[in-house]
Amino acid sequence: MGATWRKRFIPLYTSGVCLGGLIIFFYSFSFDQGRFFFTMLLAIGVILLNYYDIKLPPNGNGTSFDSSLHLAVLVVFGMKYVLFSLLLSTIFIFIFQYKKMVWWKHIFNFSMYVLMISSAYCAFLFFGGKMGAFNFAYALAYIASFVAYYTVNAFVMTFYFFLNSSQRMHVIVTNIVKETFFEYMIILGGAVILTLSLPFYPMFALTMFTSILVVLSIIFRKYSYLYEEVLKDKVFIEQLLNALPSGIIMNDKLKGSYFINESATTLLSLEKKDIEHMLNERQKPKKNKAFWELLLANAPVTNKKIVYKTLETKTFLISKVELKNRYDERIGEITYFLDITEIEELTKRMHQSEKLALMGEMAAKAAHEIRNPLAVIHGFLAFMNENLHERDREQYHIPLLLKEIDRINAIVEDMLLIAKPSAPVMKEAYMETIVQDVLSLFQQTLEAKNIRVHVRLDHVPLQLDSKQMMQVLYNLLHNSIEAMGEGGTICIYSDVDETYNMYMYDSGSGIPTHMQEMIFEPFITTKSSGTGLGLTIVKRIIENHGGTIALHDSSEKGTTFVIRLPIGR
């Protein structure tokens, strides 16, 4: 016997016993014409109330009032009418829906109702109840019949789910009681109403009760459908608002509630409950006071910038508009804000770039004009240096003046190079060849300072301007040598992926942390005698080659720059 069949065996066995007892019971039961029509009407009512159940939101669970018919007819006319109508309704349902239902479940459901009705009837008689019109003297019997009806239903359902699930018995019982208790209270109310009218006008009362519940079912189904549609729209709108990058806080004063989207909690670095608490209590914390004052104010706001501080400082662009209902009445406010911190930084940089561009243009013109008088001054000082007595040269610091003039001239030349860089003339070249040419220029300096150089470069043809690339490597090597002093190591190596990546490492003292982000900006230098333009020129040349240069790593153990150049241009 399979596991599935074992689960069905006990329900089927119980169903067989109930069905056999029911057949024996009806063998001794006779109908007149009035009883037959009433029983047929009752069976039709059971079928209709099974089909037209009352669906209520938000869960959409259906409550069938066929049990109200069973209980009311049971205490007024007895068990025979109820059981016979149950048999007829079961047969009708099976005939018209046999393709959609599982036969053994249908029989089990029928048997469960037989047990419930029989138990309720026995309990009613046991506690002294008598058939007929409603009588308060039999209140205990009415209650007992209802309790028996409900208890048998809960017991059978618990037993069924216990056989078909892995949950513990007490968990199943608790869930069934929670789900069905209030539903059965409503069913009891319907049974009481029908019981009051059934003894006097049985056919009319049964018809009216069934008709009213069918109409209510249709109305509530429409209401439930509309509720589900509204709920779907609400969920869709909430998902849409939560997906927006803007923070949104909506205050519905009519309902006394707030809607706060996910972006608002992220931008404010607060939980929804914390935001709601501050808004409900109308608290204005000392931190970010300007933001909360604006949020709690009633006046509308359009595109106002406010600084908001958490672990980092942010700039919000805030607007507030009125929330209105369909009658154009104000019922609250909608506040929305956007993090424009990056935009503000970008705007500042653009303004700074415009200023620098203007200053650069002016500096280039000034540098061009400075070169002519500078050459004259340098010429006269050189003449004086050659013709004056050594004592006079020392007295008037002529060598120092010449050295400083040369330094000014170098700065002017670098400024002109930055302002008007010449376009690179691309030719196929190999990086290791250029590196060896540059290293030959530093040969004596490297030997004098006992600096070791290791070169391991991939042999890849690149489109380069060899002269400009020599200037790049010259500046980088010059900086590395000055950073190391006596002794040290320089490593130049590469790897190849989508670009040609050349790394230049030196074992110098490293670049201070506070200067690392702006090391390529003009006039930034760690040397007392440097111009601060070397790395700016290097970056400009590399970018003109379609590549990039970056500070790969820097610490007390050394500094590494990486140059990435395109392959196959």
XYZ file of C-alpha atoms in Angstrom:
569
model
C 0.000 0.000 0.000
C 1.553 3.307 -1.111
C 2.077 6.313 1.168
C -0.619 8.334 -0.651
C -3.169 5.525 -0.343
C -2.411 5.130 3.410
C -3.225 8.812 3.891
C -6.549 8.304 2.099
C -7.503 4.984 3.725
C -8.828 6.298 7.056
C -10.888 9.153 5.471
C -12.353 6.680 2.943
C -13.130 4.121 5.642
C -14.905 6.785 7.701
C -16.765 7.958 4.603
C -17.950 4.431 3.857
C -19.318 3.951 7.362
C -21.160 7.288 7.221
C -22.582 6.603 3.770
C -23.779 3.108 4.807
C -25.445 4.494 7.921
C -27.086 7.233 5.848
C -28.584 4.725 3.396
C -30.052 2.669 6.261
C -31.385 5.884 7.794
C -33.185 7.032 4.636
C -34.673 3.587 4.080
C -36.985 4.228 7.033
C -37.735 7.876 6.095
C -40.769 8.816 3.995
C -41.637 12.196 2.431
C -44.879 13.865 1.619
C -45.049 16.438 -1.229
C -44.491 19.491 1.000
C -41.493 17.965 2.725
C -40.010 16.942 -0.602
C -40.226 20.468 -2.087
C -38.823 21.966 1.096
C -35.926 19.496 1.045
C -35.270 20.251 -2.626
C -35.290 23.987 -1.867
C -32.906 23.381 1.023
C -30.561 21.373 -1.245
C -30.614 24.185 -3.821
C -29.855 26.671 -1.057
C -26.878 24.590 0.093
C -25.543 24.441 -3.481
C -25.994 28.181 -4.054
C -24.413 29.168 -0.729
C -21.489 26.843 -1.429
C -20.930 28.545 -4.770
C -21.739 32.111 -3.720
C -19.566 32.342 -0.617
C -18.843 35.689 1.013
C -15.326 36.864 0.118
C -13.842 39.533 2.334
C -10.578 41.443 1.909
C -7.744 41.726 2.654
C -7.082 37.953 2.482
C -10.006 37.185 0.185
C -11.065 34.131 2.217
C -14.559 32.817 1.442
C -17.183 32.154 4.151
C -19.942 29.734 3.121
C -23.316 30.021 4.947
C -24.552 26.530 4.096
C -23.773 25.603 7.719
C -26.278 28.260 8.819
C -28.929 26.388 6.822
C -27.896 23.071 8.365
C -28.012 24.346 11.948
C -31.283 26.280 11.564
C -33.215 23.452 9.833
C -31.677 20.940 12.270
C -33.168 22.558 15.411
C -36.506 23.449 13.778
C -37.390 20.407 11.620
C -34.885 17.748 12.626
C -31.960 15.851 11.140
C -33.768 14.000 8.336
C -34.326 17.097 6.206
C -30.737 18.247 6.621
C -29.168 14.908 5.751
C -31.403 14.334 2.755
C -30.749 17.830 1.377
C -27.038 17.246 1.955
C -27.200 14.016 -0.041
C -29.049 15.709 -2.914
C -26.699 18.701 -3.012
C -23.657 16.403 -2.928
C -24.992 14.365 -5.845
C -25.766 17.516 -7.873
C -22.347 19.009 -7.194
C -20.619 15.746 -8.127
C -22.600 15.465 -11.401
C -21.887 19.012 -12.567
C -18.308 19.286 -11.324
C -16.973 15.726 -11.535
C -14.276 16.761 -14.028
C -12.870 19.397 -11.676
C -12.941 17.535 -8.350
C -11.053 14.621 -6.781
C -13.701 11.965 -6.028
C -12.254 10.736 -2.722
C -11.992 14.288 -1.357
C -15.612 14.923 -2.343
C -16.774 11.796 -0.486
C -14.650 12.687 2.514
C -16.116 16.195 2.618
C -19.643 14.763 2.467
C -18.905 12.328 5.291
C -17.475 15.114 7.434
C -20.736 17.065 7.115
C -22.722 13.935 8.036
C -20.657 13.587 11.226
C -21.024 17.285 12.053
C -24.804 17.294 11.551
C -25.295 14.046 13.456
C -23.148 15.248 16.371
C -24.949 18.590 16.522
C -28.351 16.852 16.522
C -27.344 14.424 19.273
C -25.964 17.274 21.387
C -29.188 19.244 20.891
C -31.326 16.352 22.109
C -28.946 15.442 24.933
C -29.250 18.926 26.468
C -33.060 18.834 26.315
C -33.722 20.604 23.047
C -37.032 20.134 21.201
C -37.780 20.751 17.542
C -39.887 23.752 16.577
C -39.860 27.529 17.019
C -36.985 29.236 18.771
C -37.278 29.057 22.547
C -34.940 30.668 25.068
C -35.575 27.735 27.377
C -33.463 25.611 25.025
C -30.589 28.102 24.832
C -28.140 25.580 26.310
C -29.202 22.981 23.741
C -28.729 25.467 20.892
C -25.245 26.332 22.146
C -24.361 22.661 22.624
C -25.423 21.785 19.071
C -23.338 24.621 17.657
C -20.286 23.659 19.773
C -20.599 20.035 18.687
C -20.909 21.080 15.040
C -17.821 23.282 15.251
C -15.774 20.833 17.350
C -16.327 17.893 15.004
C -15.382 20.077 12.037
C -12.196 21.274 13.754
C -11.308 17.727 14.852
C -11.792 16.174 11.396
C -9.846 18.975 9.688
C -7.034 18.635 12.230
C -6.876 14.877 11.678
C -6.840 15.333 7.901
C -4.049 17.919 7.911
C -2.079 15.869 10.428
C -2.068 12.944 7.992
C -1.058 15.149 5.057
C 1.567 17.427 6.622
C 4.652 17.283 8.817
C 3.440 19.860 11.357
C 2.769 18.973 14.976
C -0.796 18.420 16.174
C -0.966 21.450 18.496
C 0.301 23.750 15.723
C -2.417 22.512 13.341
C -5.135 22.893 16.010
C -4.006 26.441 16.841
C -3.997 27.503 13.176
C -7.441 26.000 12.471
C -9.012 27.644 15.526
C -7.506 31.040 14.607
C -8.751 30.799 11.024
C -12.263 29.444 11.676
C -13.514 30.691 15.081
C -14.712 34.154 14.046
C -16.021 32.733 10.776
C -18.225 30.326 12.736
C -19.462 33.151 14.955
C -20.836 34.809 11.829
C -22.350 31.498 10.697
C -24.033 31.149 14.109
C -25.535 34.622 13.726
C -26.973 33.641 10.341
C -28.394 30.404 11.840
C -30.105 32.328 14.658
C -31.725 34.770 12.215
C -33.025 31.934 10.042
C -34.223 29.942 13.082
C -36.428 32.852 14.214
C -38.368 32.984 10.930
C -38.179 29.403 9.673
C -41.058 27.869 11.785
C -43.632 30.366 10.471
C -42.750 30.763 6.779
C -40.284 27.936 6.000
C -40.246 28.171 2.182
C -40.276 31.981 2.157
C -37.661 32.263 4.929
C -35.348 29.779 3.213
C -35.744 31.538 -0.142
C -35.180 35.026 1.297
C -32.191 33.945 3.393
C -30.518 32.259 0.406
C -31.349 35.144 -1.961
C -30.004 37.807 0.409
C -26.729 35.922 0.918
C -26.350 35.322 -2.826
C -26.807 39.064 -3.478
C -24.355 39.887 -0.668
C -21.889 37.410 -2.154
C -22.082 39.099 -5.560
C -21.667 42.550 -3.967
C -18.779 41.469 -1.762
C -17.084 39.672 -4.668
C -17.226 42.887 -6.666
C -15.962 44.808 -3.652
C -13.219 42.233 -3.098
C -12.239 42.452 -6.781
C -12.087 46.243 -6.600
C -10.097 46.006 -3.378
C -7.602 43.638 -5.016
C -7.274 45.971 -8.011
C -6.689 48.960 -5.725
C -4.223 46.913 -3.694
C -2.357 45.918 -6.873
C -2.198 49.568 -7.953
C -1.017 50.561 -4.475
C 1.727 47.923 -4.493
C 2.755 48.950 -8.019
C 2.925 52.654 -7.062
C 4.882 51.861 -3.890
C 7.376 49.764 -5.880
C 7.692 52.592 -8.382
C 8.268 55.186 -5.647
C 10.728 52.927 -3.831
C 12.704 52.484 -7.061
C 13.186 56.248 -7.494
C 16.553 57.717 -6.421
C 14.750 60.670 -4.802
C 13.714 60.531 -1.160
C 9.921 60.924 -0.811
C 8.019 61.608 2.423
C 4.242 61.984 2.059
C 2.173 63.244 4.983
C -1.525 62.338 4.702
C -3.087 64.436 7.480
C -6.556 63.069 6.730
C -5.456 59.522 7.595
C -2.744 60.608 10.013
C -0.174 58.452 8.242
C 3.129 58.829 6.402
C 4.541 57.174 3.322
C 8.343 57.020 3.311
C 10.111 55.400 0.370
C 13.306 53.345 0.546
C 15.487 56.110 -0.897
C 14.441 58.463 1.929
C 15.644 56.032 4.606
C 18.900 55.465 2.707
C 19.627 59.169 2.189
C 18.724 60.122 5.770
C 20.466 57.045 7.265
C 17.404 56.433 9.470
C 14.798 53.698 9.867
C 11.218 54.419 8.776
C 9.941 54.117 12.339
C 12.509 56.697 13.537
C 11.482 59.167 10.807
C 7.774 58.655 11.605
C 8.445 59.142 15.329
C 10.212 62.470 14.759
C 7.452 63.649 12.420
C 4.630 62.575 14.758
C 6.310 64.161 17.788
C 7.281 67.154 15.632
C 10.797 66.951 17.010
C 13.503 69.204 15.635
C 16.837 67.593 16.517
C 19.850 69.837 16.902
C 21.653 67.878 14.230
C 20.416 68.766 10.708
C 17.927 71.189 12.256
C 17.418 73.113 8.992
C 16.277 69.964 7.173
C 13.731 68.939 9.826
C 12.379 72.484 10.176
C 11.687 72.550 6.456
C 10.103 69.080 6.600
C 7.776 70.036 9.463
C 6.846 73.447 8.060
C 3.525 73.901 6.224
C 4.827 76.299 3.583
C 5.667 74.948 0.104
C 9.327 74.908 -0.973
C 10.884 74.793 -4.434
C 14.427 73.546 -5.124
C 16.087 74.609 -1.898
C 19.598 73.377 -1.131
C 20.234 72.103 2.389
C 23.323 70.464 3.879
C 22.606 67.188 5.689
C 25.309 65.581 7.842
C 25.561 61.900 8.768
C 28.866 60.046 8.600
C 29.481 62.170 5.527
C 28.221 65.575 4.483
C 25.532 65.583 1.790
C 23.752 68.320 -0.114
C 20.021 67.842 -0.742
C 17.839 69.651 -3.261
C 14.442 69.775 -1.545
C 10.965 70.628 -2.776
C 7.619 70.441 -0.979
C 4.190 70.507 -2.628
C 0.632 70.218 -1.377
C -1.122 66.843 -1.270
C -4.708 67.247 -2.460
C -7.714 64.953 -2.746
C -10.043 64.643 -5.731
C -12.005 67.685 -4.534
C -8.813 69.796 -4.704
C -8.734 70.075 -0.919
C -5.364 70.120 0.822
C -4.938 67.029 2.974
C -1.163 67.029 3.513
C 2.229 67.578 1.937
C 4.680 65.693 -0.260
C 8.360 66.382 0.328
C 10.904 65.052 -2.110
C 14.646 65.522 -2.020
C 17.591 64.461 -4.148
C 21.228 63.970 -3.214
C 23.115 66.470 -5.383
C 26.433 66.197 -3.545
C 28.273 64.860 -6.596
C 26.590 67.388 -8.874
C 27.630 70.209 -6.528
C 31.205 68.930 -6.480
C 31.179 68.623 -10.256
C 29.787 72.161 -10.597
C 32.506 73.506 -8.314
C 35.130 71.677 -10.336
C 33.708 73.060 -13.568
C 33.842 76.599 -12.184
C 37.342 75.913 -10.915
C 38.335 74.492 -14.299
C 36.961 77.565 -16.046
C 38.967 79.793 -13.709
C 42.056 77.676 -14.178
C 41.594 77.700 -17.950
C 41.356 81.480 -17.908
C 44.332 81.757 -15.590
C 46.238 79.276 -17.734
C 45.581 81.327 -20.836
C 46.722 84.468 -19.035
C 49.740 82.625 -17.595
C 50.695 81.362 -21.056
C 50.577 84.869 -22.474
C 52.490 86.218 -19.491
C 55.077 83.435 -19.747
C 55.559 84.179 -23.436
C 56.136 87.865 -22.674
C 58.398 87.107 -19.690
C 60.837 85.085 -21.786
C 62.150 88.093 -23.735
C 63.133 90.327 -20.771
C 64.295 87.208 -18.965
C 66.738 86.463 -21.776
C 68.079 90.022 -21.589
C 68.559 89.825 -17.809
C 70.227 86.432 -18.141
C 72.581 87.801 -20.808
C 73.707 90.768 -18.707
C 74.192 88.606 -15.616
C 76.229 86.100 -17.631
C 78.376 88.971 -18.969
C 78.918 90.292 -15.434
C 79.764 86.815 -14.205
C 82.494 86.490 -16.813
C 84.028 89.972 -16.411
C 83.712 90.831 -12.715
C 86.320 89.937 -10.144
C 85.569 86.838 -8.103
C 85.185 88.958 -4.971
C 82.601 91.148 -6.726
C 80.761 88.129 -8.076
C 80.467 86.742 -4.564
C 79.479 90.131 -3.132
C 76.604 90.598 -5.598
C 75.610 86.860 -5.628
C 75.906 86.677 -9.397
C 76.046 82.796 -9.567
C 72.962 82.544 -7.370
C 71.107 85.045 -9.549
C 71.997 83.064 -12.674
C 70.781 79.836 -11.026
C 67.449 81.410 -10.067
C 67.071 82.911 -13.544
C 67.531 79.408 -15.008
C 64.906 78.117 -12.587
C 62.442 80.836 -13.639
C 63.120 80.016 -17.264
C 62.379 76.305 -16.617
C 59.061 77.193 -14.987
C 58.150 79.421 -17.931
C 58.983 76.647 -20.398
C 56.857 74.133 -18.421
C 53.937 76.570 -18.260
C 54.083 77.044 -22.006
C 54.198 73.295 -22.514
C 51.097 72.773 -20.318
C 49.196 75.662 -21.925
C 49.954 74.680 -25.509
C 51.059 71.041 -25.651
C 52.232 69.904 -29.043
C 50.308 67.028 -30.646
C 52.227 63.744 -30.464
C 53.674 62.388 -33.679
C 52.808 58.703 -33.481
C 55.164 56.065 -34.756
C 55.613 52.423 -33.930
C 58.052 52.041 -31.054
C 58.925 49.758 -28.181
C 58.788 50.932 -24.600
C 61.923 49.049 -23.526
C 63.972 50.950 -26.134
C 62.777 54.327 -24.841
C 63.466 53.259 -21.237
C 67.048 52.254 -22.085
C 67.629 55.609 -23.828
C 66.395 57.512 -20.766
C 68.399 55.351 -18.347
C 71.580 56.171 -20.279
C 71.040 59.851 -19.431
C 71.009 59.004 -15.696
C 73.862 56.491 -15.815
C 76.390 58.585 -13.882
C 73.824 59.733 -11.304
C 72.629 56.169 -10.687
C 76.186 54.926 -10.176
C 77.086 57.844 -7.934
C 74.057 57.252 -5.678
C 74.365 53.454 -5.784
C 70.820 52.992 -7.149
C 69.939 49.663 -8.733
C 67.541 49.553 -11.695
C 65.606 46.444 -12.767
C 63.776 46.445 -16.106
C 61.371 43.742 -17.281
C 59.121 44.981 -20.074
C 56.976 43.079 -22.578
C 58.101 43.405 -26.194
C 54.883 44.899 -27.608
C 54.786 47.406 -30.505
C 53.033 50.658 -29.506
C 52.102 53.827 -31.340
C 54.112 56.496 -29.485
C 55.792 59.861 -29.808
C 59.223 58.736 -28.631
C 60.458 62.241 -27.714
C 57.409 63.023 -25.584
C 57.504 59.588 -23.967
C 61.193 60.139 -23.123
C 60.151 63.357 -21.369
C 57.559 61.366 -19.364
C 60.080 58.757 -18.258
C 62.714 61.421 -17.598
C 60.417 63.275 -15.186
C 59.373 60.079 -13.393
C 62.925 58.764 -13.050
C 64.161 62.169 -11.905
C 61.498 62.236 -9.166
C 62.331 58.663 -8.103
C 66.056 59.369 -7.839
C 65.466 62.492 -5.745
C 62.998 60.618 -3.490
C 65.533 57.868 -2.677
C 68.715 59.797 -1.969
C 71.669 57.439 -1.494
C 71.015 53.790 -2.344
C 67.748 52.215 -3.322
C 65.995 50.313 -6.067
C 63.972 51.251 -9.137
C 61.851 48.597 -10.852
C 60.245 49.097 -14.254
C 57.999 46.224 -15.368
C 54.825 45.615 -17.345
C 51.876 43.362 -18.015
C 49.501 43.233 -20.966
C 45.710 42.779 -21.101
C 43.472 45.086 -23.099
C 46.101 47.802 -22.560
C 49.868 47.945 -22.126
C 50.432 48.520 -18.393
C 53.849 49.793 -17.330
C 54.667 50.075 -13.620
C 57.471 52.229 -12.200
C 58.465 51.506 -8.600
C 61.025 53.236 -6.403
C 61.999 52.442 -2.819
C 61.850 56.070 -1.743
C 60.090 57.613 1.250
C 56.690 57.772 -0.508
C 54.197 60.559 -1.081
C 52.342 61.990 1.964
C 48.752 60.727 2.222
C 47.199 64.196 2.145
C 48.915 64.929 -1.189
C 48.204 61.678 -3.022
C 44.823 62.706 -4.486
C 46.161 65.979 -5.949
C 49.651 64.894 -6.985
C 48.942 65.574 -10.690
C 47.609 69.091 -10.107
C 49.819 72.075 -11.055
C 52.302 73.480 -8.508
C 51.904 70.520 -6.113
C 55.316 69.243 -5.044
C 57.038 67.587 -2.077
C 60.414 69.148 -2.967
C 61.537 72.588 -1.807
C 63.178 73.313 -5.155
C 60.564 71.715 -7.439
C 58.193 73.617 -9.729
C 55.259 71.225 -9.194
C 54.639 71.025 -12.941
C 56.491 67.820 -13.858
C 53.696 65.331 -13.121
C 51.121 67.690 -14.662
C 53.101 67.635 -17.908
C 53.475 63.847 -17.657
C 49.720 63.381 -17.284
C 48.984 65.714 -20.199
C 51.366 63.793 -22.514
C 49.983 60.379 -21.499
C 46.393 61.541 -22.039
C 47.357 62.898 -25.474
C 48.525 59.360 -26.244
C 45.052 58.033 -25.303
C 46.322 56.514 -22.064
C 46.165 57.115 -18.339
C 48.637 57.486 -15.484
C 47.786 56.909 -11.839
C 49.412 56.556 -8.461
C 49.172 52.798 -7.979
C 50.543 52.658 -4.437
C 52.574 54.808 -2.067
C 53.843 54.204 1.452
C 57.014 54.458 3.506
C 58.269 51.376 1.622
C 58.073 53.080 -1.759
C 55.937 54.469 -4.552
C 54.527 52.877 -7.695
C 53.055 54.691 -10.703
C 51.184 52.841 -13.444
C 50.915 53.996 -17.056
C 48.268 52.380 -19.242
C 48.587 52.806 -23.006
C 46.303 51.499 -25.768
C 47.480 48.665 -27.995
C 47.024 48.564 -31.751
C 45.984 52.161 -32.351
